[in-house]
Amino acid sequence: MKRVIVGITGASGTILGVRALEILKGIEGVESHLVMSPSAVRTLGLETEYSYSDVTALADVTHNFRDIGSSVASGSFRNEGMIVAPCSVKTLSAVAHCNSGDLLSRAADVCLKERRRLVLMFRETPLHAGHIALMDQATRNGAIVMPTVIGLYYKPKTVDDIINHLVGRALDLMGIDSGSLVRRWGEDDTPDEYDEGESRDD
């Protein structure tokens, strides 16, 4: 059984964490562990039609945000790693500075010290120098900072297409196959070559 921790913070984009739980629920052999901040519960109500109980029902196990004695707070709890979706500036700062005052940041820090994957779906723009410094330090600590930058090569038609692709790519980083959710470069009807002299950056 693969265990994946999903952290949901109060940044805009709580649907990212919800979608991660929905996808993981449909994958056999994966057990999801949810840690959701009080601010995330408030943002969830502002941005979506989901309730807190709807979200906890998607997780195999839900842990109290303030319970730093929970299983995910220990390095002996075996898991594949953690996705923080979305990741707020506050949580990014906690990861960068090893500040583990709540279960979400503690579980993230444990993933780093145990050399497990920690994917931070950072949700902030525009950025000032402090944000960039935090991303740099979190990366130096071993985290993977994945800003929720929209891909366009797969020609998304709906917001759901964008959400699915972002979360699918985050799960890729965890070694979890989300099936057909991710439209991959060079597959299906995405372009796989360029005209002579054309650069992808042009």
CSV table of C-alpha atoms in Angstrom, one decimal:
chain,number,residue,atom,x,y,z
A,1,MET,CA,0.0,0.0,0.0
A,2,LYS,CA,1.4,3.4,-1.0
A,3,ARG,CA,0.6,6.2,1.3
A,4,VAL,CA,0.4,9.8,0.1
A,5,ILE,CA,-0.1,12.8,2.4
A,6,VAL,CA,-2.1,15.7,1.0
A,7,GLY,CA,-1.9,19.0,2.7
A,8,ILE,CA,-4.4,21.8,1.9
A,9,THR,CA,-3.6,25.3,3.1
A,10,GLY,CA,-5.7,28.5,3.0
A,11,ALA,CA,-4.2,29.8,-0.3
A,12,SER,CA,-6.6,30.3,-3.2
A,13,GLY,CA,-6.9,27.1,-5.2
A,14,THR,CA,-8.2,24.6,-2.6
A,15,ILE,CA,-9.8,22.7,-5.5
A,16,LEU,CA,-6.2,21.5,-6.3
A,17,GLY,CA,-6.0,19.5,-3.1
A,18,VAL,CA,-9.6,18.3,-3.4
A,19,ARG,CA,-8.9,17.0,-6.9
A,20,ALA,CA,-5.7,15.3,-5.7
A,21,LEU,CA,-7.8,13.4,-3.2
A,22,GLU,CA,-10.5,12.5,-5.8
A,23,ILE,CA,-7.8,11.1,-8.1
A,24,LEU,CA,-6.0,9.2,-5.4
A,25,LYS,CA,-9.3,7.7,-4.2
A,26,GLY,CA,-9.7,6.1,-7.7
A,27,ILE,CA,-6.2,4.5,-7.7
A,28,GLU,CA,-6.0,1.0,-6.3
A,29,GLY,CA,-3.2,0.5,-3.8
A,30,VAL,CA,-2.9,4.1,-2.7
A,31,GLU,CA,-4.0,5.4,0.8
A,32,SER,CA,-4.4,9.1,1.2
A,33,HIS,CA,-3.8,11.0,4.4
A,34,LEU,CA,-5.3,14.5,4.6
A,35,VAL,CA,-4.1,17.5,6.7
A,36,MET,CA,-6.2,20.6,6.2
A,37,SER,CA,-5.7,23.9,7.8
A,38,PRO,CA,-8.6,26.0,9.3
A,39,SER,CA,-7.9,28.7,6.7
A,40,ALA,CA,-8.2,26.1,4.0
A,41,VAL,CA,-11.7,25.2,5.3
A,42,ARG,CA,-12.7,28.9,5.0
A,43,THR,CA,-11.2,29.3,1.5
A,44,LEU,CA,-12.9,26.0,0.4
A,45,GLY,CA,-16.3,27.5,1.3
A,46,LEU,CA,-15.5,30.7,-0.6
A,47,GLU,CA,-14.2,29.0,-3.8
A,48,THR,CA,-16.1,25.7,-4.2
A,49,GLU,CA,-19.3,23.9,-3.5
A,50,TYR,CA,-17.5,21.4,-1.3
A,51,SER,CA,-18.0,21.2,2.4
A,52,TYR,CA,-15.3,20.1,4.9
A,53,SER,CA,-17.1,16.8,5.4
A,54,ASP,CA,-17.2,16.3,1.6
A,55,VAL,CA,-13.4,16.7,1.5
A,56,THR,CA,-12.6,14.5,4.5
A,57,ALA,CA,-14.8,11.8,3.0
A,58,LEU,CA,-12.5,11.6,0.0
A,59,ALA,CA,-9.5,10.9,2.2
A,60,ASP,CA,-8.7,7.5,3.6
A,61,VAL,CA,-7.4,9.1,6.8
A,62,THR,CA,-7.9,12.7,8.1
A,63,HIS,CA,-5.5,14.1,10.6
A,64,ASN,CA,-6.2,17.1,12.9
A,65,PHE,CA,-4.2,20.2,11.9
A,66,ARG,CA,-3.2,20.8,15.5
A,67,ASP,CA,-2.3,17.2,16.4
A,68,ILE,CA,1.5,17.2,16.1
A,69,GLY,CA,1.4,13.8,17.7
A,70,SER,CA,-0.4,12.3,14.7
A,71,SER,CA,1.3,9.4,12.8
A,72,VAL,CA,2.3,11.7,9.8
A,73,ALA,CA,4.4,13.7,12.2
A,74,SER,CA,6.8,10.8,12.6
A,75,GLY,CA,9.6,9.7,10.3
A,76,SER,CA,8.7,6.1,11.1
A,77,PHE,CA,5.4,6.5,9.3
A,78,ARG,CA,6.2,5.1,5.9
A,79,ASN,CA,4.8,7.0,2.9
A,80,GLU,CA,5.7,8.1,-0.6
A,81,GLY,CA,5.8,11.7,0.4
A,82,MET,CA,3.5,14.8,0.5
A,83,ILE,CA,1.7,17.2,-1.8
A,84,VAL,CA,0.7,20.6,-0.5
A,85,ALA,CA,-2.0,21.8,-2.8
A,86,PRO,CA,-2.3,24.7,-2.7
A,87,CYS,CA,0.7,25.9,-0.8
A,88,SER,CA,0.4,29.3,0.9
A,89,VAL,CA,3.3,31.7,1.5
A,90,LYS,CA,3.0,30.9,5.2
A,91,THR,CA,3.5,27.2,4.6
A,92,LEU,CA,6.3,27.8,2.1
A,93,SER,CA,8.0,30.0,4.8
A,94,ALA,CA,7.6,27.2,7.3
A,95,VAL,CA,9.1,24.7,5.0
A,96,ALA,CA,12.0,27.0,4.1
A,97,HIS,CA,12.8,27.8,7.8
A,98,CYS,CA,12.0,24.3,9.3
A,99,ASN,CA,9.2,25.8,11.3
A,100,SER,CA,6.9,23.0,12.3
A,101,GLY,CA,4.3,24.5,14.6
A,102,ASP,CA,1.4,22.6,13.2
A,103,LEU,CA,0.8,19.2,11.8
A,104,LEU,CA,0.9,20.3,8.1
A,105,SER,CA,4.3,22.0,8.4
A,106,ARG,CA,5.6,19.2,10.6
A,107,ALA,CA,4.6,16.5,8.1
A,108,ALA,CA,6.3,18.5,5.4
A,109,ASP,CA,9.5,18.9,7.4
A,110,VAL,CA,9.5,15.2,8.2
A,111,CYS,CA,9.3,14.3,4.5
A,112,LEU,CA,12.4,16.4,3.9
A,113,LYS,CA,14.4,14.9,6.7
A,114,GLU,CA,13.5,11.4,5.6
A,115,ARG,CA,14.4,12.3,2.0
A,116,ARG,CA,10.9,11.8,0.7
A,117,ARG,CA,9.2,13.8,-2.0
A,118,LEU,CA,7.6,17.1,-1.0
A,119,VAL,CA,5.7,18.9,-3.8
A,120,LEU,CA,4.6,22.4,-3.0
A,121,MET,CA,1.9,23.7,-5.4
A,122,PHE,CA,2.7,27.4,-4.7
A,123,ARG,CA,-0.1,29.8,-5.2
A,124,GLU,CA,1.0,33.4,-5.3
A,125,THR,CA,1.6,36.1,-7.9
A,126,PRO,CA,3.2,38.5,-8.5
A,127,LEU,CA,6.2,37.7,-6.4
A,128,HIS,CA,8.5,39.9,-4.4
A,129,ALA,CA,12.1,39.1,-3.5
A,130,GLY,CA,11.1,37.5,-0.2
A,131,HIS,CA,8.9,34.9,-2.0
A,132,ILE,CA,11.7,34.1,-4.4
A,133,ALA,CA,14.1,33.7,-1.5
A,134,LEU,CA,11.7,31.3,0.2
A,135,MET,CA,11.3,29.2,-2.9
A,136,ASP,CA,15.1,29.0,-3.2
A,137,GLN,CA,15.6,27.9,0.4
A,138,ALA,CA,12.7,25.4,0.3
A,139,THR,CA,14.3,23.9,-2.9
A,140,ARG,CA,17.7,23.8,-1.1
A,141,ASN,CA,16.0,21.9,1.7
A,142,GLY,CA,14.8,19.3,-0.8
A,143,ALA,CA,11.3,20.4,-1.6
A,144,ILE,CA,10.0,20.6,-5.2
A,145,VAL,CA,8.4,24.0,-5.7
A,146,MET,CA,5.7,23.6,-8.4
A,147,PRO,CA,4.0,27.0,-9.0
A,148,THR,CA,0.5,26.4,-10.6
A,149,VAL,CA,1.5,27.6,-14.0
A,150,ILE,CA,-1.1,26.8,-16.7
A,151,GLY,CA,0.1,24.7,-19.6
A,152,LEU,CA,-1.5,25.5,-22.9
A,153,TYR,CA,0.0,22.9,-25.3
A,154,TYR,CA,-2.8,20.4,-24.5
A,155,LYS,CA,-5.4,23.0,-25.5
A,156,PRO,CA,-7.5,23.1,-22.3
A,157,LYS,CA,-11.2,23.7,-22.9
A,158,THR,CA,-12.4,24.0,-19.3
A,159,VAL,CA,-11.1,25.0,-15.8
A,160,ASP,CA,-11.4,21.3,-14.9
A,161,ASP,CA,-9.0,20.5,-17.7
A,162,ILE,CA,-6.4,22.9,-16.2
A,163,ILE,CA,-6.9,21.6,-12.7
A,164,ASN,CA,-6.6,17.9,-13.8
A,165,HIS,CA,-3.5,18.6,-15.7
A,166,LEU,CA,-1.8,20.5,-12.8
A,167,VAL,CA,-2.7,17.9,-10.3
A,168,GLY,CA,-1.8,15.0,-12.6
A,169,ARG,CA,1.7,16.6,-13.1
A,170,ALA,CA,2.1,17.0,-9.3
A,171,LEU,CA,1.3,13.3,-8.9
A,172,ASP,CA,3.8,12.5,-11.6
A,173,LEU,CA,6.4,14.0,-9.3
A,174,MET,CA,5.3,11.6,-6.6
A,175,GLY,CA,5.6,8.6,-8.9
A,176,ILE,CA,1.8,8.2,-9.0
A,177,ASP,CA,0.2,7.5,-12.3
A,178,SER,CA,-3.0,9.4,-12.7
A,179,GLY,CA,-4.0,7.6,-15.9
A,180,SER,CA,-5.3,9.7,-18.8
A,181,LEU,CA,-5.6,13.0,-16.9
A,182,VAL,CA,-2.3,14.3,-18.2
A,183,ARG,CA,-2.0,15.2,-21.9
A,184,ARG,CA,1.7,14.5,-22.5
A,185,TRP,CA,3.9,16.3,-25.0
A,186,GLY,CA,4.2,14.3,-28.2
A,187,GLU,CA,1.3,12.1,-27.4
A,188,ASP,CA,-2.3,12.2,-28.7
A,189,ASP,CA,-2.7,15.3,-30.9
A,190,THR,CA,-0.1,17.5,-29.2
A,191,PRO,CA,2.7,18.6,-31.5
A,192,ASP,CA,5.8,16.5,-31.5
A,193,GLU,CA,8.1,18.4,-33.8
A,194,TYR,CA,8.7,21.9,-35.1
A,195,ASP,CA,9.3,23.6,-38.4
A,196,GLU,CA,12.9,23.9,-39.3
A,197,GLY,CA,14.5,26.7,-37.4
A,198,GLU,CA,11.6,27.1,-35.0
A,199,SER,CA,12.4,27.1,-31.2
A,200,ARG,CA,9.9,26.3,-28.5
A,201,ASP,CA,10.9,29.5,-26.8
A,202,ASP,CA,10.2,31.7,-29.9
